[in-house]
CSV table of C-alpha atoms and ligand atoms in Angstrom, one decimal:
chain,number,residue,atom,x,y,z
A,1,UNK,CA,-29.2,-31.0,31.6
A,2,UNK,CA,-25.6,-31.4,30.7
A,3,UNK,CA,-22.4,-28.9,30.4
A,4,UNK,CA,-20.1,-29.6,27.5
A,5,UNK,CA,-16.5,-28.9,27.8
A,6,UNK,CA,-15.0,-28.9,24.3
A,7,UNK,CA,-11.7,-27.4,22.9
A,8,UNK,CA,-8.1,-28.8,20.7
A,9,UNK,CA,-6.1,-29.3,23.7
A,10,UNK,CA,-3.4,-32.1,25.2
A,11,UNK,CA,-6.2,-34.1,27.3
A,12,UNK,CA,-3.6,-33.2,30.5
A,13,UNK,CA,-5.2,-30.0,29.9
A,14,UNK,CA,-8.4,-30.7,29.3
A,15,UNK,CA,-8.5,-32.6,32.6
A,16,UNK,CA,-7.3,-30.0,35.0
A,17,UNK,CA,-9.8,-27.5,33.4
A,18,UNK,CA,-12.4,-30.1,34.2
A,19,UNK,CA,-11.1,-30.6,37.7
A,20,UNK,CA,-11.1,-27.1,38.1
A,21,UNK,CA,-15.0,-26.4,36.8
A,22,UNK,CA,-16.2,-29.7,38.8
A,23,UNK,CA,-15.0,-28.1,42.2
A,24,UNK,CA,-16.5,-24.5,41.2
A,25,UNK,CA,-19.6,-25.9,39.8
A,26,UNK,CA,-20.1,-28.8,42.0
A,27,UNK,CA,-23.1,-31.4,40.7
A,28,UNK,CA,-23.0,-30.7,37.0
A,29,UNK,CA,-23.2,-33.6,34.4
A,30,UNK,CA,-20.2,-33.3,31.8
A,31,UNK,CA,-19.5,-34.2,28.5
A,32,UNK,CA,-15.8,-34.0,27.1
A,33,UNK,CA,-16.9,-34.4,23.6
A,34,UNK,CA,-20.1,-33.6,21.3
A,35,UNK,CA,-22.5,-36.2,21.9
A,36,UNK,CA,-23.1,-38.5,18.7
A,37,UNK,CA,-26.3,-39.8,20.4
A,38,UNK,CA,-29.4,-37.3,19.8
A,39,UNK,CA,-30.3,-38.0,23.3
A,40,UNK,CA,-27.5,-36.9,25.1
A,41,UNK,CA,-27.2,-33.8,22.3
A,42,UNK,CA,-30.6,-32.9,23.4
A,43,UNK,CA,-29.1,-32.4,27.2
A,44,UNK,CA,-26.7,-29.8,26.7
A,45,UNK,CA,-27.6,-26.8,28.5
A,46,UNK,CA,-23.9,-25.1,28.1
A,47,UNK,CA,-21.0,-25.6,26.0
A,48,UNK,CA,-17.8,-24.2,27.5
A,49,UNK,CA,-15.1,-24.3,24.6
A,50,UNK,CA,-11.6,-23.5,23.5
A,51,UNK,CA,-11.3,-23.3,20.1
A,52,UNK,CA,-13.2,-25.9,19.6
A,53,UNK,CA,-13.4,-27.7,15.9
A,54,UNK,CA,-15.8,-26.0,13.2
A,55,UNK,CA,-19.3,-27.5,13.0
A,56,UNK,CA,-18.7,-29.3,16.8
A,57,UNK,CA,-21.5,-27.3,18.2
A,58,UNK,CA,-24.6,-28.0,15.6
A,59,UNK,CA,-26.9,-30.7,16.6
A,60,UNK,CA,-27.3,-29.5,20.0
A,61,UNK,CA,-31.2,-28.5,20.1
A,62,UNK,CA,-31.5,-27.0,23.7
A,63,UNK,CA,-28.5,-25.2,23.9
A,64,UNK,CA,-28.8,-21.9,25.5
A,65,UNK,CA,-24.9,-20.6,25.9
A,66,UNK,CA,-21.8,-20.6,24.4
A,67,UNK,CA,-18.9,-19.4,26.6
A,68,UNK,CA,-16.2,-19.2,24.7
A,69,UNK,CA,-12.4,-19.9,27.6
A,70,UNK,CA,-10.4,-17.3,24.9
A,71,UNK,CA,-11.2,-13.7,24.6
A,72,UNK,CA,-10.9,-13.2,21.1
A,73,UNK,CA,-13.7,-15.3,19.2
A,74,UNK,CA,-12.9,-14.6,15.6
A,75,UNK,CA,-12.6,-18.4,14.7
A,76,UNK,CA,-15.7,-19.3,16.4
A,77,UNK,CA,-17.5,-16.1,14.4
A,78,UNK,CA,-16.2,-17.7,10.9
A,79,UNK,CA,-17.8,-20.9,11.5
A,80,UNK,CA,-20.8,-20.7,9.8
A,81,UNK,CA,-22.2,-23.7,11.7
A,82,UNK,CA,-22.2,-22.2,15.1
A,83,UNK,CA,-25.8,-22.1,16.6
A,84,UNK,CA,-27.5,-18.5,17.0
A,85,UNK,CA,-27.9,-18.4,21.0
A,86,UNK,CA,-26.1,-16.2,23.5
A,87,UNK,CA,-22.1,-16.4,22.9
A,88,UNK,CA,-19.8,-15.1,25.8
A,89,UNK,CA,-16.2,-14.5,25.7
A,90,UNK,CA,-13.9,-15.1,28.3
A,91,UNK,CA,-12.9,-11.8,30.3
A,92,UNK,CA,-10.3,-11.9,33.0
A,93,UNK,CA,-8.4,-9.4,35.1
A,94,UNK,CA,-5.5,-12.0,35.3
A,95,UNK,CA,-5.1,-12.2,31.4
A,96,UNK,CA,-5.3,-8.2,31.5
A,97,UNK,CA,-2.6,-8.8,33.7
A,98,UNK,CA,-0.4,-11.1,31.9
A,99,UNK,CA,-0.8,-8.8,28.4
A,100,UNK,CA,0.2,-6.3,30.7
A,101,UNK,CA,3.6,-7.6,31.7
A,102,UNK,CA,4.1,-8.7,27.7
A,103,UNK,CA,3.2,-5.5,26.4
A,104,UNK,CA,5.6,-3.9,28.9
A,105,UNK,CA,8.8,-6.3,28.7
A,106,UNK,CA,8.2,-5.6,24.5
A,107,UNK,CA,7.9,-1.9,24.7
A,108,UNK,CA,10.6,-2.1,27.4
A,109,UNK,CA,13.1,-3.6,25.4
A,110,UNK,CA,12.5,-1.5,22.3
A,111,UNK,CA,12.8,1.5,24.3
A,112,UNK,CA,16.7,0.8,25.5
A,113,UNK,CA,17.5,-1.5,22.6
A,114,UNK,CA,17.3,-4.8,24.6
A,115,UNK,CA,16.8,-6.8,21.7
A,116,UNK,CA,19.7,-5.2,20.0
A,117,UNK,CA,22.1,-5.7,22.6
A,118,UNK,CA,21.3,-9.4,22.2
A,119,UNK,CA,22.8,-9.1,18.7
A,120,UNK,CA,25.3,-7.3,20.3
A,121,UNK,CA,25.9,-10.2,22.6
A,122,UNK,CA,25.8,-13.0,20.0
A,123,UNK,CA,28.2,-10.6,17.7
A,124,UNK,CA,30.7,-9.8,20.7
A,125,UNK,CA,30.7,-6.6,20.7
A,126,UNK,CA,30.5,-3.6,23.5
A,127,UNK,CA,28.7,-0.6,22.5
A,128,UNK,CA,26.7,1.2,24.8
A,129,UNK,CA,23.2,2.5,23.1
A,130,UNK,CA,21.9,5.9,23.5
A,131,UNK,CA,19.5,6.1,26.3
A,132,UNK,CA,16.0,8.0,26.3
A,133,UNK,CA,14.0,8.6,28.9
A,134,UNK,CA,10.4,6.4,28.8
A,135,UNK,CA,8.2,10.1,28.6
A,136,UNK,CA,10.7,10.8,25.0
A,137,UNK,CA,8.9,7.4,23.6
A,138,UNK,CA,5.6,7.6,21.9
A,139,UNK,CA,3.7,4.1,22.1
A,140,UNK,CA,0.3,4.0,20.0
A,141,UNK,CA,-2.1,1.0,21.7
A,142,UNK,CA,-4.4,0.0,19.3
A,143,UNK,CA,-7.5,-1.2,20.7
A,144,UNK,CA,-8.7,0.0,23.8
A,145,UNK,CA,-10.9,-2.9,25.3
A,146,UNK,CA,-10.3,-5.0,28.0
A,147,UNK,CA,-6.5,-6.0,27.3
A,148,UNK,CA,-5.7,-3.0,25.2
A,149,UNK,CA,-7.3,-0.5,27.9
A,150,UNK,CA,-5.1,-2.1,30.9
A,151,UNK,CA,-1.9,-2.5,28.8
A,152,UNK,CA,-2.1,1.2,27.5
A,153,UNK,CA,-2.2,2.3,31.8
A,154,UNK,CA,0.5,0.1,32.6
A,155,UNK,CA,2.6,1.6,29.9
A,156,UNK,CA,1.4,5.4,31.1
A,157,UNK,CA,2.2,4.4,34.6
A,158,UNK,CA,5.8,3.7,33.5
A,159,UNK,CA,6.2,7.2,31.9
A,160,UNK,CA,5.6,6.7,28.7
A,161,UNK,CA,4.1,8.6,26.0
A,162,UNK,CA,1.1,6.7,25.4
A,163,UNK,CA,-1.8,7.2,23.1
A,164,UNK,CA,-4.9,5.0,22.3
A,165,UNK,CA,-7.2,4.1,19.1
A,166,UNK,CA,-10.4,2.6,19.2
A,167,UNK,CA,-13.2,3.3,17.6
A,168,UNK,CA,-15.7,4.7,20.4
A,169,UNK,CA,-14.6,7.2,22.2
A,170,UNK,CA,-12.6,6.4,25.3
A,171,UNK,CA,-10.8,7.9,28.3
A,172,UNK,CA,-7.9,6.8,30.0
A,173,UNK,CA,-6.0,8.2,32.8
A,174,UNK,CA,-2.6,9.3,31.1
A,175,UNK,CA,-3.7,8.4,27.7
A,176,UNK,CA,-4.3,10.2,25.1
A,177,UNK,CA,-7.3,8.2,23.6
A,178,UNK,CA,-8.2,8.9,19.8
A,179,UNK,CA,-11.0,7.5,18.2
A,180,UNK,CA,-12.2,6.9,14.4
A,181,UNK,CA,-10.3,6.6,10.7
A,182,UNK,CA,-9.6,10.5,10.5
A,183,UNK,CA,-7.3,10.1,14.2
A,184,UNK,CA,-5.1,6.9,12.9
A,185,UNK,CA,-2.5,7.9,10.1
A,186,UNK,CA,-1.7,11.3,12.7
A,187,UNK,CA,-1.5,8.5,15.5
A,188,UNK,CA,0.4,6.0,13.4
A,189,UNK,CA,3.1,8.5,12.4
A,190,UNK,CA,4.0,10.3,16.1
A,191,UNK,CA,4.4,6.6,17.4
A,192,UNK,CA,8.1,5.2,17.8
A,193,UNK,CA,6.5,1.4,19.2
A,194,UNK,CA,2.6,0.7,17.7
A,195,UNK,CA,1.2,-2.2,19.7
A,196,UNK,CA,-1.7,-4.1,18.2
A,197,UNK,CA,-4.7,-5.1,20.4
A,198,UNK,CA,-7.5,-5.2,18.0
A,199,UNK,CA,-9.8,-8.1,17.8
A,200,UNK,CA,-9.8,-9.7,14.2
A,201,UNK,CA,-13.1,-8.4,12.5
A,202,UNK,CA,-13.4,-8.2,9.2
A,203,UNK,CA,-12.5,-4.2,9.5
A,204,UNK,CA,-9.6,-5.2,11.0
A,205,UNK,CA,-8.0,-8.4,9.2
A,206,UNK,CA,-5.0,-7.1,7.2
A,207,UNK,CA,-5.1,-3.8,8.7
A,208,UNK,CA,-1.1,-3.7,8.7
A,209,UNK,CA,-0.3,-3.6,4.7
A,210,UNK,CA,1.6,-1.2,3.1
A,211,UNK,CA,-0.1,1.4,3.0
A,212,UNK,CA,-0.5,1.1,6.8
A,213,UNK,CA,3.1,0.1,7.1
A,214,UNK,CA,4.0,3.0,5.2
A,215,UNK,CA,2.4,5.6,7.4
A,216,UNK,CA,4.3,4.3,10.8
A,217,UNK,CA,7.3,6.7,11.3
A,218,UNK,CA,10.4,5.7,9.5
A,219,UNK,CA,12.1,3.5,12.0
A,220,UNK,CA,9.4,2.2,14.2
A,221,UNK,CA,8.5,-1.2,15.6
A,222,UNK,CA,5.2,-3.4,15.3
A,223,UNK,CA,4.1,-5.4,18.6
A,224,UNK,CA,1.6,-7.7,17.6
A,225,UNK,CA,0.0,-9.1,20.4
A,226,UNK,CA,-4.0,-9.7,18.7
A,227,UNK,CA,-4.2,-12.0,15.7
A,228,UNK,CA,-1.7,-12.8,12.9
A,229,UNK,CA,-3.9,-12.1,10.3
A,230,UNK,CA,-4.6,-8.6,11.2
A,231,UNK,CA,-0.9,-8.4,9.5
A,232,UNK,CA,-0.2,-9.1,5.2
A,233,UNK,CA,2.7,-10.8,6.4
A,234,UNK,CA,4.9,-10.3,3.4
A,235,UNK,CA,4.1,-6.7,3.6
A,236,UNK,CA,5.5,-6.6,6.8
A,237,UNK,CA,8.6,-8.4,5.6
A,238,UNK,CA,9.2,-5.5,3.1
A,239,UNK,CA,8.9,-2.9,6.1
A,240,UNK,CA,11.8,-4.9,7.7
A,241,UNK,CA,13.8,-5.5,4.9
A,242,UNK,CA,13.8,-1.9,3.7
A,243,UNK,CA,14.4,-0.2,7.3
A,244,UNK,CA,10.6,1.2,6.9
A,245,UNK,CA,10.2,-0.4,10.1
A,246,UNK,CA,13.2,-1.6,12.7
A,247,UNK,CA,11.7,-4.3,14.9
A,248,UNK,CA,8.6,-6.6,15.0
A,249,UNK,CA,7.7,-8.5,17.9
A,250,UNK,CA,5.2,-11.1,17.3
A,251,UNK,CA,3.1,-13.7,19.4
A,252,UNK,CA,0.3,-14.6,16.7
A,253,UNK,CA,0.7,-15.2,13.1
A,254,UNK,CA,-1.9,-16.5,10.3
A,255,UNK,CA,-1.0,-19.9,11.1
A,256,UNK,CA,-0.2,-21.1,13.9
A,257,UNK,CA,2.3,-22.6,15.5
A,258,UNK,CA,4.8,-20.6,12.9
A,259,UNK,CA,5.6,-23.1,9.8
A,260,UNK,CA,9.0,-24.5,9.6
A,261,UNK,CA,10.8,-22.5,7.1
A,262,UNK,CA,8.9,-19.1,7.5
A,263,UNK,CA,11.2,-16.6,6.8
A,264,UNK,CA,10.0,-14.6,10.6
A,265,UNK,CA,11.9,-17.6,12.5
A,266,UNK,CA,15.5,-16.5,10.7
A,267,UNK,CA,14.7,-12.8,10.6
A,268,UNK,CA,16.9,-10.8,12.4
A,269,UNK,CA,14.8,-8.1,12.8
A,270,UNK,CA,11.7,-10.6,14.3
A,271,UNK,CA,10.9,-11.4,17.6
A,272,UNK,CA,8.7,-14.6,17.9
A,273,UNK,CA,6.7,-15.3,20.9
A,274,UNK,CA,4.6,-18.8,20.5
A,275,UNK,CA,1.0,-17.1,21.4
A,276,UNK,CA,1.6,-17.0,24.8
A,277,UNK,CA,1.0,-13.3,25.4
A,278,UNK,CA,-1.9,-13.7,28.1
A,279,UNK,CA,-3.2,-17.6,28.3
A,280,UNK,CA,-6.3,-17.9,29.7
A,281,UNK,CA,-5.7,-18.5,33.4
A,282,UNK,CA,-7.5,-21.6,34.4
A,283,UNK,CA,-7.6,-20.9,38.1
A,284,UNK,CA,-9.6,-17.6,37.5
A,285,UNK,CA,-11.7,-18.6,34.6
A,286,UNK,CA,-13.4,-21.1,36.1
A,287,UNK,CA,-15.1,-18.4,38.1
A,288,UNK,CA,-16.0,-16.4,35.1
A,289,UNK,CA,-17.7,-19.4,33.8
A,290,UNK,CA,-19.4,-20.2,37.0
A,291,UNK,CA,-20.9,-16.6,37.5
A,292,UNK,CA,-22.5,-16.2,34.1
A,293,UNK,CA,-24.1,-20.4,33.6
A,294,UNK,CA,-25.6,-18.9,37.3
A,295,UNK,CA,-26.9,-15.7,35.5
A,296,UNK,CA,-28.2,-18.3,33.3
A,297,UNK,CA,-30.2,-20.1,34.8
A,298,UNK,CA,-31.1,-17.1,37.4
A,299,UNK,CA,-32.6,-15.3,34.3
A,300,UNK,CA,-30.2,-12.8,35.2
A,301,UNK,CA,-27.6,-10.6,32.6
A,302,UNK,CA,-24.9,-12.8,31.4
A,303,UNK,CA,-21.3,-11.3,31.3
A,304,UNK,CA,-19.2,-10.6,28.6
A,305,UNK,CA,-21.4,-11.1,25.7
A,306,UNK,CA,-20.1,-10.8,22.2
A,307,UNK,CA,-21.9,-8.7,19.6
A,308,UNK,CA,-21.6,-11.0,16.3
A,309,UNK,CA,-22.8,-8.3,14.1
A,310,UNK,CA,-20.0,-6.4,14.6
A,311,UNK,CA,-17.5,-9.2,15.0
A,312,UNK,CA,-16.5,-8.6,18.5
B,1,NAP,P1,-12.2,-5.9,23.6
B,1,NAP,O1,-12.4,-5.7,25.0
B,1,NAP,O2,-13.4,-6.3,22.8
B,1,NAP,O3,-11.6,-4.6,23.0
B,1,NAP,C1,-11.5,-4.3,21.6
B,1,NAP,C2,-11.0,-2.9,21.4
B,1,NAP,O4,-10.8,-2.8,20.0
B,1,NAP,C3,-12.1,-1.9,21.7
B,1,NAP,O5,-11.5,-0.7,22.2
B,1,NAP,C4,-12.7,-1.6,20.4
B,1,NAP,O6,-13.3,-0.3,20.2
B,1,NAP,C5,-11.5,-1.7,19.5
B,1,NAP,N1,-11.9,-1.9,18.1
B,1,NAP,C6,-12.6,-2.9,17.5
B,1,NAP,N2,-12.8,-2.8,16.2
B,1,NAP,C7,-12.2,-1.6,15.9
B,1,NAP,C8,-12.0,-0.9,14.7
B,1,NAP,N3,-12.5,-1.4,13.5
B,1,NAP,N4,-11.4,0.3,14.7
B,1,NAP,C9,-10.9,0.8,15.9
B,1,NAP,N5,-11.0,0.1,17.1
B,1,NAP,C10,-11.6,-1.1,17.1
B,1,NAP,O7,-11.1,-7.0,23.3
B,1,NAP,P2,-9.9,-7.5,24.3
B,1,NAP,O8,-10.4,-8.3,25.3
B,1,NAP,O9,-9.1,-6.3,24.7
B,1,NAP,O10,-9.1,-8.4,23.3
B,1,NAP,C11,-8.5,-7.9,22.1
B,1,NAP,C12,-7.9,-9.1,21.3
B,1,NAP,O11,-6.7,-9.6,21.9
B,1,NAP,C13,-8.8,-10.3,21.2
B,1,NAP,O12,-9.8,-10.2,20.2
B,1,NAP,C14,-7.8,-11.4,20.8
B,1,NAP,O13,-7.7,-11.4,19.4
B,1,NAP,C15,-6.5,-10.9,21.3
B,1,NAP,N6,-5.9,-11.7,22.4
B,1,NAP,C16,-4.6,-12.2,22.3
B,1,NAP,C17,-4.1,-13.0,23.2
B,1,NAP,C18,-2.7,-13.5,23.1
B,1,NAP,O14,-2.2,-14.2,24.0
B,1,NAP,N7,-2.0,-13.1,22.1
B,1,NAP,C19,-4.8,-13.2,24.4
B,1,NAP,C20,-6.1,-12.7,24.5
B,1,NAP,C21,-6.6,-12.0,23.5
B,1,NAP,P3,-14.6,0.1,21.0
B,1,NAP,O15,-14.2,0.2,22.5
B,1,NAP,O16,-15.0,1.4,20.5
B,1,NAP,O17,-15.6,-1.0,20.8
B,2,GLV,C1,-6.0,-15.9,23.0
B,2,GLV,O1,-5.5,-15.6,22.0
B,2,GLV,C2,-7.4,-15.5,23.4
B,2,GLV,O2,-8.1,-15.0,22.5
B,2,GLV,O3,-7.8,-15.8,24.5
């Protein structure tokens, strides 16, 4: 049997993620690309991916796993094509990690008007902002899984005011977790910084639009940190423009990288980060990967699985 490594990548990247799974899974056979040849389809056990093209993983009649290198799988979910068998995600304490220290630079520099005093800067002027303490700042996480879950603690640790949404139940240390539809226009309207963890679903695609928008407290900021299109981006644009909202600070948007020309790259009001928020961390993954094709074939629990019916 054969593992298949597929994902869009610069092949220098590809190849260390093949070193990488060769030394922790010593003695596998490996494709790089889905086999034409019905033989060869017919060997492939595994196929490890990374946003890998729609329709790549038909054809392959004894696959048993799909682990998925990214942690959110809405792309692989909206292509129709992909085979019904077990479908893990890629869940790492080094990409909680990494969210962690994004989530806290943007909340950071919202806090004591970091981004401001850039403009400042660039404008030459001196003018000393107002300075709160962390606990006087409400931040609202949204999404209370893996990355949301660790990013809302990190943020409580520092002292701020943090509250949670998901839609189960949760608890937190130092976080005040809400759950359900009734909990989130109260949540959305206390919070001075809302940052977005959800995965894309189809409950949650465009779940910042104006009405949304409109129920943030006047003057708040939007960290987006999940999937562009859980945002009407033109609806945001309005927020901006009218002072509904003061800051947005965005690593995804609904396509990707950011078109030339899109009016987010000029905005002055826009932070853009290129979708680089928490990258899958090769080093560790490789061990994820390792541990559940071993549960595999052990006939033991696999790790990490996604539940397609509800999208995540
Ligand atoms: P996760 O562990 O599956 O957590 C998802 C959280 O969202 C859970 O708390 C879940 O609630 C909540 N949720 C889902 N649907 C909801 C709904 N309709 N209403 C309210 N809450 C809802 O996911 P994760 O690992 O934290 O990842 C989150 C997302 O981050 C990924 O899907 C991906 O899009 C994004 N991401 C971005 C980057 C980047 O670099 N920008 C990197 C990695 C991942 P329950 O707990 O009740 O199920
Ligand atoms: C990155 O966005 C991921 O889902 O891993």
């Amino acid at each position: 049997m054969s593992l298949l490594l597929s994902g869009r990548w610069p092949d220098a990247e590809r190849d260390q993620w093949l070193s990488l799974l060769r030394a922790a899974l010593p003695g596998e056979t490996w494709l790089l690309s889905p086999p034409g040849d019905p033989g060869q389809a017919a060997e492939v056990e595994v196929a490890i991916v990374a946003n890998p093209l729609p329709g790549s993983l038909n054809d392959l009649p004894n696959l048993r796993l799909i682990q998925s290198l990214w942690a959110g799988v809405d792309r692989l979910l909206q292509d129709q094509t992909m085979p019904a068998v077990p479908l893990a995600r890629m869940v790492d304490p080094a990409m909680n990690e990494a969210m962690a220290q994004t989530a806290l630079w943007a909340v950071l520099s919202l806090h004591r008007g970091f981004f401001d005093l850039q403009e400042q800067q660039r404008a030459g002027l001196w003018r000393q902002p107002r300075q709160l303490r962390a606990a006087e700042w409400r931040v609202l996480v949204l999404g209370l899984g893996e990355l949301g879950g660790r990013v809302a603690q990190t943020l409580a640790v520092q002292g701020y005011a943090v509250s949670g949404w998901s839609r189960r139940a949760a608890s937190l240390v130092g976080v005040d977790c809400q759950q359900g539809q009734a909990a989130l226009v109260p949540a959305l309207a206390r919070a001075d910084v809302v940052v977005n963890l959800l995965p894309l679903t189809e409950l949650t695609q465009d779940f910042f639009n104006a009405t949304s928008l409109a129920a943030m407290k006047r003057g708040a900021s939007l960290v987006n940190l999940a999937r562009g299109a859980h945002i009407v981006e033109s609806d945001l644009l309005t927020a901006l423009d009218s002072g509904q909202l003061s800051r947005a600070v965005l690593d995804v948007f609904v396509h990707e990288p950011l078109p030339d020309g899109h009016r987010f790259w000029t905005h002055p009001k826009v932070t853009i980060l290129p979708h680089c928020a928490a990258q899958t961390d090769a080093r560790s993954a490789v061990a994820v990967v390792a541990e559940n094709l071993r549960a595999l074939r052990a006939g033991l629990p696999l790790q990490h699985l996604v539940q397609r019916e509800r999208g995540y």
